[in-house]
Coordinates of C-alpha atoms in Angstrom, one line a residue:
M19 CA 31.8 9.9 48.1
K20 CA 30.4 12.5 50.4
I21 CA 27.1 10.8 50.6
M22 CA 28.7 7.5 51.5
R23 CA 30.9 9.2 54.1
N24 CA 27.9 10.9 55.7
G25 CA 25.9 7.7 55.6
L26 CA 28.7 5.8 57.3
L27 CA 28.9 8.5 60.0
L28 CA 25.2 8.3 60.7
L29 CA 25.4 4.5 61.0
V30 CA 28.3 4.8 63.5
L31 CA 26.4 7.4 65.5
F32 CA 23.3 5.2 65.5
A33 CA 25.4 2.3 66.8
L34 CA 27.0 4.4 69.6
Y35 CA 23.6 5.8 70.7
Y36 CA 21.3 2.8 70.2
L37 CA 23.1 -0.5 70.0
I38 CA 26.4 -0.6 71.9
P39 CA 25.1 0.7 75.3
L40 CA 22.1 -1.8 75.5
E41 CA 24.0 -4.7 77.0
F42 CA 26.0 -2.7 79.4
R43 CA 23.2 -1.2 81.5
H44 CA 21.5 -3.3 84.1
L45 CA 17.7 -3.7 83.8
W46 CA 15.5 -1.3 85.7
Q47 CA 12.7 -2.5 87.9
P48 CA 9.7 -2.6 87.6
D49 CA 9.4 -1.9 83.9
E50 CA 12.3 -3.6 82.2
T51 CA 12.4 -6.6 84.4
R52 CA 8.6 -7.0 83.9
Y53 CA 8.7 -6.9 80.1
A54 CA 11.8 -9.1 80.0
E55 CA 10.1 -11.8 82.1
I56 CA 6.7 -11.7 80.4
S57 CA 8.3 -12.3 77.0
R58 CA 10.6 -15.0 78.5
E59 CA 7.6 -16.8 79.9
M60 CA 5.8 -16.6 76.6
L61 CA 8.7 -18.2 74.8
V62 CA 8.9 -20.9 77.5
N63 CA 5.2 -21.8 77.6
G64 CA 4.4 -21.2 73.9
N65 CA 1.3 -19.2 74.7
W66 CA 1.4 -16.1 72.5
V67 CA -2.2 -15.1 73.2
V68 CA -2.6 -14.6 77.0
P69 CA 0.2 -12.7 78.7
H70 CA 1.5 -14.3 82.0
F71 CA 3.7 -12.9 84.7
F72 CA 5.1 -15.4 87.2
D73 CA 2.7 -17.8 85.6
L74 CA -0.2 -15.5 86.6
R75 CA -2.6 -14.0 84.2
Y76 CA -1.5 -10.4 83.5
F77 CA -4.0 -8.2 81.7
E78 CA -2.5 -4.7 82.0
K79 CA -1.5 -4.6 78.3
P80 CA -2.5 -6.4 75.1
I81 CA -0.2 -8.6 73.2
A82 CA 1.5 -7.0 70.2
G83 CA 4.3 -5.3 72.2
Y84 CA 5.2 -8.6 73.8
W85 CA 5.3 -10.2 70.3
I86 CA 8.1 -7.8 69.3
N87 CA 10.0 -8.5 72.5
N88 CA 9.4 -12.2 72.0
L89 CA 11.0 -12.1 68.6
S90 CA 13.9 -10.1 69.9
Q91 CA 14.6 -12.6 72.6
L92 CA 14.1 -15.5 70.2
I93 CA 16.8 -14.0 67.9
F94 CA 19.3 -12.6 70.3
G95 CA 18.8 -14.8 73.3
H96 CA 18.5 -14.2 77.0
N97 CA 20.3 -11.0 77.6
N98 CA 19.8 -7.3 78.2
F99 CA 20.5 -6.4 74.5
A100 CA 17.5 -8.6 73.4
V101 CA 15.3 -7.1 76.1
R102 CA 15.8 -3.6 74.8
F103 CA 16.2 -4.2 71.1
G104 CA 12.4 -4.3 70.5
S105 CA 12.3 -0.7 71.6
V106 CA 15.3 0.2 69.5
F107 CA 13.8 -1.6 66.5
S108 CA 10.5 0.3 66.9
I109 CA 12.2 3.7 67.3
T110 CA 14.4 3.1 64.2
L111 CA 11.4 2.3 62.0
T112 CA 9.7 5.4 63.4
A113 CA 12.6 7.5 62.5
L114 CA 12.5 6.1 58.9
L115 CA 8.8 7.0 58.8
V116 CA 9.6 10.5 60.0
Y117 CA 12.1 10.8 57.2
W118 CA 9.5 9.6 54.7
L119 CA 6.7 11.9 55.8
T120 CA 9.0 14.9 56.0
L121 CA 10.2 14.2 52.5
R122 CA 6.6 13.9 51.2
V123 CA 5.5 17.2 52.9
W124 CA 8.5 19.4 51.8
R125 CA 10.3 17.5 49.1
D126 CA 13.7 18.2 50.6
R127 CA 16.0 15.4 51.4
A128 CA 18.2 17.5 53.7
T129 CA 15.2 18.5 55.8
A130 CA 13.9 14.9 55.9
L131 CA 17.3 13.6 57.0
M132 CA 17.7 16.1 59.8
A133 CA 14.1 15.3 60.9
G134 CA 15.2 11.7 61.5
V135 CA 18.4 12.8 63.2
I136 CA 16.6 15.3 65.5
F137 CA 14.1 12.6 66.4
L138 CA 16.7 10.0 67.3
T139 CA 18.8 12.4 69.3
S140 CA 16.0 14.2 71.3
L141 CA 16.5 13.4 74.9
L142 CA 13.1 11.9 75.6
V143 CA 13.2 9.8 72.4
Y144 CA 16.6 8.4 73.2
G145 CA 15.8 7.8 76.9
I146 CA 12.6 5.8 76.1
G147 CA 13.9 4.4 72.8
T148 CA 16.6 2.4 74.6
Y149 CA 14.4 1.4 77.5
A150 CA 12.3 -1.8 77.5
V151 CA 8.8 -0.5 77.6
L152 CA 5.8 -0.6 75.2
D153 CA 5.8 3.1 74.4
P154 CA 8.3 2.9 71.5
M155 CA 6.0 0.2 69.9
I156 CA 2.8 2.3 70.2
T157 CA 4.8 5.3 68.8
L158 CA 5.7 3.2 65.8
W159 CA 2.1 2.3 65.1
L160 CA 0.7 5.8 65.7
V161 CA 3.3 7.4 63.4
A162 CA 2.5 4.7 60.8
A163 CA -1.1 5.8 61.1
M164 CA 0.0 9.4 60.7
C165 CA 1.9 8.6 57.5
S166 CA -0.9 6.4 56.1
Y167 CA -3.4 9.1 56.3
W168 CA -1.1 11.5 54.5
L169 CA -0.6 8.8 51.9
A170 CA -4.4 8.7 51.6
V171 CA -4.6 12.5 51.2
E172 CA -2.1 12.4 48.4
A173 CA -3.4 9.3 46.7
P174 CA -4.1 10.0 42.9
T175 CA -6.7 7.3 42.5
T176 CA -9.6 6.0 44.5
G177 CA -8.0 2.5 44.6
K178 CA -4.8 3.8 46.1
K179 CA -6.8 5.9 48.6
V180 CA -8.7 2.8 49.7
L181 CA -5.4 0.9 50.2
A182 CA -4.0 3.8 52.2
W183 CA -7.1 3.9 54.5
L184 CA -6.8 0.2 55.0
L185 CA -3.1 0.6 55.8
M186 CA -4.0 3.2 58.4
G187 CA -6.5 0.8 59.9
F188 CA -3.8 -1.9 60.0
A189 CA -1.5 0.5 61.9
C190 CA -4.3 1.5 64.3
G191 CA -5.2 -2.1 64.9
M192 CA -1.6 -3.0 65.7
G193 CA -1.4 0.0 68.0
F194 CA -4.6 -1.2 69.7
M195 CA -3.0 -4.6 70.2
T196 CA 0.0 -2.9 71.7
K197 CA -1.4 -0.5 74.2
G198 CA -5.2 -0.5 73.9
F199 CA -7.9 1.9 72.8
L200 CA -5.7 5.1 72.8
A201 CA -4.3 3.9 69.5
L202 CA -7.8 4.3 68.1
A203 CA -8.5 7.6 69.8
V204 CA -5.3 9.5 69.2
P205 CA -5.4 9.4 65.3
V206 CA -9.0 10.7 65.4
V207 CA -8.1 13.5 67.8
A208 CA -5.1 14.5 65.7
I209 CA -6.7 14.3 62.3
L210 CA -10.1 15.8 62.9
P211 CA -9.0 19.5 63.3
W212 CA -6.8 19.3 60.1
A213 CA -9.6 17.6 58.1
I214 CA -12.1 20.4 59.2
Q215 CA -9.6 23.2 58.4
Q216 CA -8.8 21.6 55.0
K217 CA -12.5 21.0 54.3
R218 CA -12.0 17.2 54.1
F219 CA -14.5 16.2 56.8
K220 CA -16.8 14.6 54.2
E221 CA -13.9 12.5 52.9
L222 CA -13.1 11.5 56.5
L223 CA -16.6 10.3 57.0
T224 CA -16.6 8.5 53.6
F225 CA -13.4 6.6 53.9
G226 CA -13.0 6.5 57.6
P227 CA -15.0 3.2 57.9
L228 CA -12.3 1.5 55.8
A229 CA -9.8 2.2 58.6
V230 CA -12.2 0.6 61.1
V231 CA -12.4 -2.4 58.8
G232 CA -8.6 -2.6 58.6
A233 CA -8.2 -2.3 62.4
A234 CA -10.8 -4.9 63.0
A235 CA -9.4 -7.3 60.4
I236 CA -5.9 -7.3 62.0
S237 CA -6.9 -7.4 65.6
A238 CA -10.0 -9.6 65.5
P239 CA -8.1 -13.0 65.5
W240 CA -6.2 -12.2 68.7
A241 CA -9.2 -10.5 70.3
I242 CA -11.4 -13.6 69.7
A243 CA -8.6 -15.9 70.8
I244 CA -8.0 -14.2 74.1
A245 CA -11.7 -13.9 74.8
R246 CA -11.9 -17.7 74.5
Q247 CA -8.9 -18.4 76.6
A248 CA -9.4 -15.7 79.2
P249 CA -13.1 -14.5 79.1
D250 CA -12.7 -11.7 81.6
F251 CA -9.7 -10.1 79.9
W252 CA -11.8 -7.4 78.1
H253 CA -13.8 -6.4 81.1
Y254 CA -10.7 -5.9 83.2
F255 CA -8.7 -4.3 80.4
F256 CA -11.5 -1.8 79.4
W257 CA -12.7 -0.7 82.8
V258 CA -9.6 -0.8 84.9
E259 CA -6.8 -0.1 82.5
H260 CA -8.6 2.6 80.4
I261 CA -11.6 4.2 82.2
Q262 CA -10.0 4.3 85.7
R263 CA -6.5 5.3 84.4
F264 CA -7.9 8.0 82.2
A265 CA -10.7 9.6 84.2
E266 CA -11.3 8.3 87.7
A267 CA -10.1 9.9 90.8
N268 CA -8.0 6.8 91.8
A269 CA -6.1 6.8 88.5
Q270 CA -2.5 5.7 88.7
H271 CA 0.3 8.3 88.3
K272 CA -1.9 11.3 88.9
A273 CA -0.4 14.6 87.8
P274 CA -1.6 18.2 87.1
F275 CA -2.7 19.4 83.6
W276 CA 0.6 21.2 83.0
Y277 CA 2.7 18.1 83.7
Y278 CA 3.8 17.6 80.1
L279 CA 5.1 21.1 79.6
P280 CA 8.4 20.6 81.3
V281 CA 8.6 17.1 79.9
L282 CA 8.3 18.5 76.4
I283 CA 10.9 21.2 77.1
L284 CA 13.5 18.9 78.5
G285 CA 12.6 16.2 76.0
C286 CA 13.5 18.5 73.1
L287 CA 17.1 19.0 74.2
P288 CA 19.5 19.4 72.5
W289 CA 17.2 21.2 70.0
L290 CA 15.2 23.3 72.4
A291 CA 15.7 26.8 70.9
L292 CA 14.0 25.6 67.7
L293 CA 10.8 24.6 69.5
P294 CA 9.0 28.0 69.7
G295 CA 9.6 28.9 66.1
A296 CA 8.6 25.4 64.9
L297 CA 5.3 25.5 66.7
R298 CA 4.7 29.1 65.6
N299 CA 5.4 28.3 61.9
G300 CA 3.2 25.2 62.0
W301 CA 0.3 27.4 62.9
R302 CA 1.3 30.4 60.7
D303 CA 1.7 28.3 57.6
R304 CA -1.6 26.4 58.0
R305 CA -3.0 27.8 54.8
E306 CA 0.1 27.9 52.6
S307 CA 1.5 24.6 53.8
S308 CA -1.2 22.1 54.8
G309 CA 1.6 19.6 55.8
S310 CA 3.0 22.0 58.5
F311 CA -0.4 22.3 60.1
Y312 CA -1.0 18.5 59.8
L313 CA 2.2 17.9 61.7
L314 CA 1.3 20.5 64.3
C315 CA -2.0 18.8 64.9
W316 CA -0.2 15.6 65.6
V317 CA 1.9 17.4 68.2
V318 CA -0.7 19.5 69.9
M319 CA -3.8 17.4 69.9
P320 CA -2.3 14.2 71.4
L321 CA -0.5 16.4 73.9
L322 CA -3.8 17.9 75.0
F323 CA -5.4 14.5 75.0
F324 CA -2.8 13.1 77.4
S325 CA -2.8 16.3 79.5
I326 CA -6.6 15.9 80.2
A327 CA -6.1 12.3 81.4
K328 CA -5.6 12.1 85.2
G329 CA -2.9 9.4 84.9
K330 CA 0.3 10.7 83.4
L331 CA 3.8 9.4 82.7
P332 CA 6.6 11.1 80.6
T333 CA 6.6 8.1 78.2
Y334 CA 3.0 8.8 77.1
I335 CA 3.8 11.8 74.9
L336 CA 6.6 10.0 73.0
P337 CA 4.5 9.9 69.8
C338 CA 4.3 13.7 69.7
F339 CA 8.1 13.9 69.1
A340 CA 7.9 12.3 65.6
P341 CA 5.9 15.1 64.0
L342 CA 7.7 17.6 66.2
A343 CA 11.0 16.5 64.8
A344 CA 9.9 17.3 61.3
L345 CA 8.8 20.8 62.4
L346 CA 12.1 21.3 64.2
A347 CA 14.1 20.3 61.1
R348 CA 12.1 22.6 58.9
Q349 CA 12.6 25.5 61.3
A350 CA 16.4 24.9 61.4
M351 CA 16.6 24.7 57.6
Q352 CA 14.7 28.0 57.2
L353 CA 17.0 29.7 59.8
M354 CA 20.1 28.6 57.9
A355 CA 18.8 30.6 54.9
V356 CA 17.7 33.7 56.8
N357 CA 19.6 34.1 60.0
G358 CA 21.2 32.0 62.7
R359 CA 19.9 33.8 65.8
A360 CA 17.8 30.9 67.1
L361 CA 20.6 28.5 66.1
K362 CA 23.0 30.5 68.2
V363 CA 20.5 30.5 71.1
N364 CA 20.4 26.7 70.8
G365 CA 24.1 26.5 71.2
W366 CA 24.0 28.7 74.3
I367 CA 21.2 26.6 75.8
N368 CA 23.3 23.4 75.3
L369 CA 26.4 25.1 76.7
V370 CA 24.6 26.4 79.8
F371 CA 22.7 23.2 80.3
G372 CA 25.9 21.1 80.1
L373 CA 27.8 23.4 82.5
I374 CA 25.0 23.6 85.0
C375 CA 24.6 19.8 85.1
T376 CA 28.4 19.5 85.5
I377 CA 28.3 21.9 88.4
V378 CA 25.4 20.0 90.0
V379 CA 27.1 16.7 89.7
V380 CA 30.5 17.8 90.9
G381 CA 29.5 20.5 93.4
F382 CA 26.3 19.0 94.9
L383 CA 25.8 15.3 94.2
A384 CA 29.5 14.3 94.7
P385 CA 30.5 13.1 98.2
W386 CA 32.5 16.4 98.7
G387 CA 29.5 18.5 97.5
V388 CA 27.6 21.1 99.5
A389 CA 24.4 19.0 99.5
K390 CA 23.3 17.8 102.9
H391 CA 23.0 14.2 101.7
S392 CA 25.3 13.4 98.7
V393 CA 24.0 11.1 96.0
Y394 CA 27.4 9.5 95.4
G395 CA 29.5 7.8 98.0
H396 CA 33.2 8.4 98.7
H397 CA 34.1 5.2 96.8
E398 CA 32.3 6.5 93.7
V399 CA 34.7 9.1 92.5
L400 CA 35.0 7.5 89.1
K401 CA 31.2 7.6 88.7
V402 CA 31.2 11.3 89.6
A403 CA 33.9 11.8 86.9
L404 CA 31.9 10.0 84.3
A405 CA 28.7 11.8 85.0
G406 CA 30.4 15.2 85.2
G407 CA 32.5 14.5 82.1
A408 CA 29.4 13.5 80.1
F409 CA 27.6 16.7 80.9
L410 CA 30.8 18.8 80.3
L411 CA 31.1 17.3 76.8
W412 CA 27.4 18.2 76.3
G413 CA 28.4 21.8 77.0
I414 CA 31.5 21.6 74.8
C415 CA 29.4 20.4 71.9
G416 CA 27.2 23.4 72.5
L417 CA 30.2 25.7 72.5
I418 CA 31.4 24.2 69.1
T419 CA 28.1 25.1 67.5
L420 CA 28.5 28.7 68.7
K421 CA 31.6 29.1 66.6
S422 CA 29.5 29.0 63.5
P423 CA 25.8 28.5 64.3
T424 CA 24.6 28.4 60.7
Q425 CA 27.2 25.8 59.7
R426 CA 27.6 23.7 62.8
W427 CA 24.2 23.8 64.4
S428 CA 23.6 20.1 63.5
W429 CA 26.6 19.2 65.7
A430 CA 24.1 19.5 68.6
A431 CA 23.3 15.9 67.7
L432 CA 26.5 15.0 69.5
C433 CA 25.5 16.7 72.8
P434 CA 23.9 13.6 74.5
L435 CA 26.4 11.1 73.0
A436 CA 28.8 10.9 76.0
L437 CA 25.9 10.7 78.4
A438 CA 24.4 7.8 76.3
L439 CA 27.6 5.9 76.5
V440 CA 28.4 6.3 80.2
V441 CA 25.0 6.6 81.9
G442 CA 25.0 2.9 82.8
Q443 CA 28.3 3.2 84.6
A444 CA 27.5 6.5 86.3
I445 CA 24.4 5.6 88.2
P446 CA 25.0 5.9 92.0
D447 CA 25.2 2.7 94.0
H448 CA 22.2 3.5 96.1
V449 CA 20.0 3.9 93.0
M450 CA 21.3 0.7 91.6
D451 CA 20.6 -1.2 94.8
S452 CA 16.9 -0.1 94.7
K453 CA 16.1 0.2 91.0
Q454 CA 18.5 -2.2 89.3
P455 CA 18.3 -5.5 91.2
Q456 CA 20.0 -7.4 88.4
Q457 CA 23.4 -6.6 89.8
F458 CA 22.5 -7.9 93.3
I459 CA 20.7 -11.0 92.0
H460 CA 23.5 -11.8 89.6
G461 CA 26.1 -11.6 92.4
M462 CA 24.1 -13.9 94.6
R463 CA 22.8 -16.2 91.9
N464 CA 24.8 -19.2 93.1
E465 CA 23.3 -18.9 96.6
I466 CA 19.7 -18.2 95.4
A467 CA 19.4 -20.7 92.5
P468 CA 19.3 -24.0 94.5
S469 CA 16.4 -22.7 96.7
R470 CA 13.2 -24.7 96.4
F471 CA 11.2 -21.6 97.2
V472 CA 12.1 -18.0 96.3
L473 CA 10.0 -15.1 97.5
A474 CA 10.2 -11.3 97.0
N475 CA 8.3 -8.5 98.6
N476 CA 8.1 -6.5 95.4
P477 CA 6.9 -7.5 91.9
G478 CA 9.8 -5.6 90.4
I479 CA 12.3 -7.6 92.5
A480 CA 10.4 -10.8 91.8
S481 CA 10.6 -10.2 88.0
G482 CA 14.3 -9.6 88.3
L483 CA 14.7 -12.9 90.2
A484 CA 12.6 -14.7 87.6
W485 CA 14.6 -13.2 84.7
E486 CA 18.0 -14.0 86.2
L487 CA 17.1 -17.4 87.5
R488 CA 15.0 -18.3 84.5
R489 CA 12.1 -19.6 86.6
S490 CA 8.6 -18.2 86.9
D491 CA 7.6 -19.8 90.2
I492 CA 8.6 -16.8 92.3
L493 CA 6.3 -16.2 95.2
L494 CA 5.1 -12.8 96.4
Y495 CA 5.7 -11.8 100.0
D496 CA 3.2 -9.6 101.7
Q497 CA 2.7 -7.1 98.7
P498 CA 0.8 -8.3 95.6
G499 CA 1.4 -5.0 93.7
E500 CA 0.5 -5.0 90.1
V501 CA -0.3 -8.8 90.0
Q502 CA -3.1 -8.5 92.5
Y503 CA -5.7 -9.3 89.8
G504 CA -3.8 -12.4 88.6
L505 CA -3.6 -13.6 92.2
S506 CA -7.4 -13.5 92.5
Y507 CA -7.8 -16.6 90.4
P508 CA -8.4 -19.9 92.2
D509 CA -5.4 -21.6 90.5
A510 CA -3.1 -18.8 91.9
Q511 CA -3.9 -19.5 95.6
G512 CA -0.7 -19.9 97.6
R513 CA 1.4 -17.6 95.4
L514 CA 1.0 -14.7 97.9
I515 CA 2.4 -15.2 101.4
K516 CA 1.3 -12.6 103.9
G517 CA 3.9 -11.3 106.3
S518 CA 1.8 -12.3 109.3
D519 CA 1.6 -15.8 108.0
F520 CA 5.2 -16.2 106.9
A521 CA 6.6 -17.8 110.0
Q522 CA 3.9 -20.5 109.9
W523 CA 4.3 -21.0 106.2
L524 CA 8.1 -21.2 106.5
E525 CA 7.8 -23.9 109.2
Q526 CA 5.7 -26.1 106.9
Y527 CA 7.4 -25.5 103.5
R528 CA 11.0 -25.5 104.4
R529 CA 10.7 -29.2 105.0
E530 CA 10.4 -29.5 101.2
G531 CA 13.5 -27.5 100.5
S532 CA 15.5 -24.4 101.3
V533 CA 13.8 -21.0 101.2
T534 CA 15.2 -17.6 100.0
L535 CA 13.4 -14.3 100.7
V536 CA 14.6 -11.1 98.9
M537 CA 13.3 -7.8 100.1
L538 CA 13.5 -4.2 98.9
L539 CA 13.4 -2.1 102.0
S540 CA 11.8 1.3 102.4
R541 CA 14.1 4.2 102.8
T542 CA 13.2 4.5 106.5
E543 CA 13.4 0.8 107.3
D544 CA 16.5 0.2 109.4
N545 CA 15.8 -3.1 111.2
P546 CA 14.1 -5.5 108.8
D547 CA 15.3 -8.6 110.8
A548 CA 12.7 -7.9 113.4
D549 CA 9.9 -8.6 110.9
V550 CA 11.0 -12.0 109.7
P551 CA 12.0 -15.3 111.4
K552 CA 15.7 -15.6 112.2
A553 CA 17.5 -16.7 109.0
D554 CA 20.4 -19.2 108.7
F555 CA 22.1 -16.7 106.4
S556 CA 21.4 -13.1 105.5
Y557 CA 23.1 -10.5 103.2
R558 CA 22.3 -6.9 102.7
Q559 CA 23.4 -4.5 99.9
G560 CA 21.9 -1.0 100.2
R561 CA 18.1 -1.4 100.4
L562 CA 18.2 -5.0 99.2
V563 CA 18.4 -7.8 101.7
M564 CA 18.4 -11.6 101.3
Y565 CA 17.4 -14.1 103.9
Q566 CA 18.0 -17.8 103.5
Y567 CA 16.5 -20.7 105.4
K568 CA 17.9 -24.2 105.1
Q569 CA 15.8 -27.2 104.6
T570 CA 14.7 -28.9 107.8
P571 CA 13.9 -32.6 108.2

């Protein structure tokens, strides 16, 4: 009965964290609107080989992540839940793999279960796991590779060892088709130190080629198909998306080497106090418990790998949190049996974090706050209450764990729950106006939809228009952004309208039908009307402005 009750409680918490909020948050640009639209276009045109964005070739990522999103939209339809469910599905399978590997390493179901719970409730995992990007998918495949190698290590027979290596290759191949060559590099970087320490390097060389065979077998059909349909894909994808992003001076999202340290610390909340001991024990037990050191290698080595790269984003280290969750769970279980000092510290961290964030929201970000420029407007009192209340409940959950740290430490899993449920309704209007164009577009849909031509000065806004209007013929105004390469093809001529040419273009093409231009203004742009021809109708909401030009005879 107790097992059934606990299982039902976990399912309810999972639904509250990962399912219910999905539909009630507007899509963010540029990421969520981009991946929503690319998958929508794949379903419409039936081409599941070459990704297209506004009917332009889009070579920034391979195909497998889109396939998961395609299936989600195919099953659940054209809605925000479907856009994000691919990420949730991937994170859920990853959590099950974390449970499996933790159970295989330490043979303790309670530790394995807590590893899955810690993984799903870690702030970075939840934040990215309910967000429509490809990082949850690549995390799934990298963790599958991590589990497959451990399966190979424990295999009692040569036949089972061969199958495990092939399974690892399958996971790496799917990872390669999701986000590229890093899915092949990260497992090598993570496994090599452990194999050397365990004196398994010869075995790695002997069976490693099987993983290469497995990866090639699963990825070759698509790799050949896209080479035939888009011969320049591999040149662009390898040199621009890998070499430049990883090593060259002009890499996107440049950040210092230490960038991921604060990301790791904040991402571990609400389990932060367990982090030092978990990492220390993983190293200390490297001889007595090879599994602990194996998990540590999968945390530290990929973290160093991504830190060396010039281009950095918080989402890149999401795979590190799967093995880290297992180490954190092991540390917590050991503390329960010895002393609860670190568990008590964890409660204090959550209490202080919740109170500080509450004070920041209510005392600084609110319209009556002491900050020079408040984040919330005077009409957003309810949003201030929701945000402040969510962080206050975080602190209260931390306080509850302090009452009996060794018995209630796991209640920390409830700390982010209120934030997860209300974050979509607590975002300030000025952030929504610039980062969530879905609300603006949905409100103006009846005015925009009849337009013969629709233009946007930002690919993120353009993808929001395409998704909401269910049309891929959105034109780019003045800024090509991330679709610059797709616009270079001869059959894409005319899809980018330069600002200096817009008046002349408008005079010619409005004869064919009405024209709508949607622009995302810069923070310092006060008079955008001076840059475009006088419109028949205009509407502005925050940094978003719409201009409409009626058809002329």
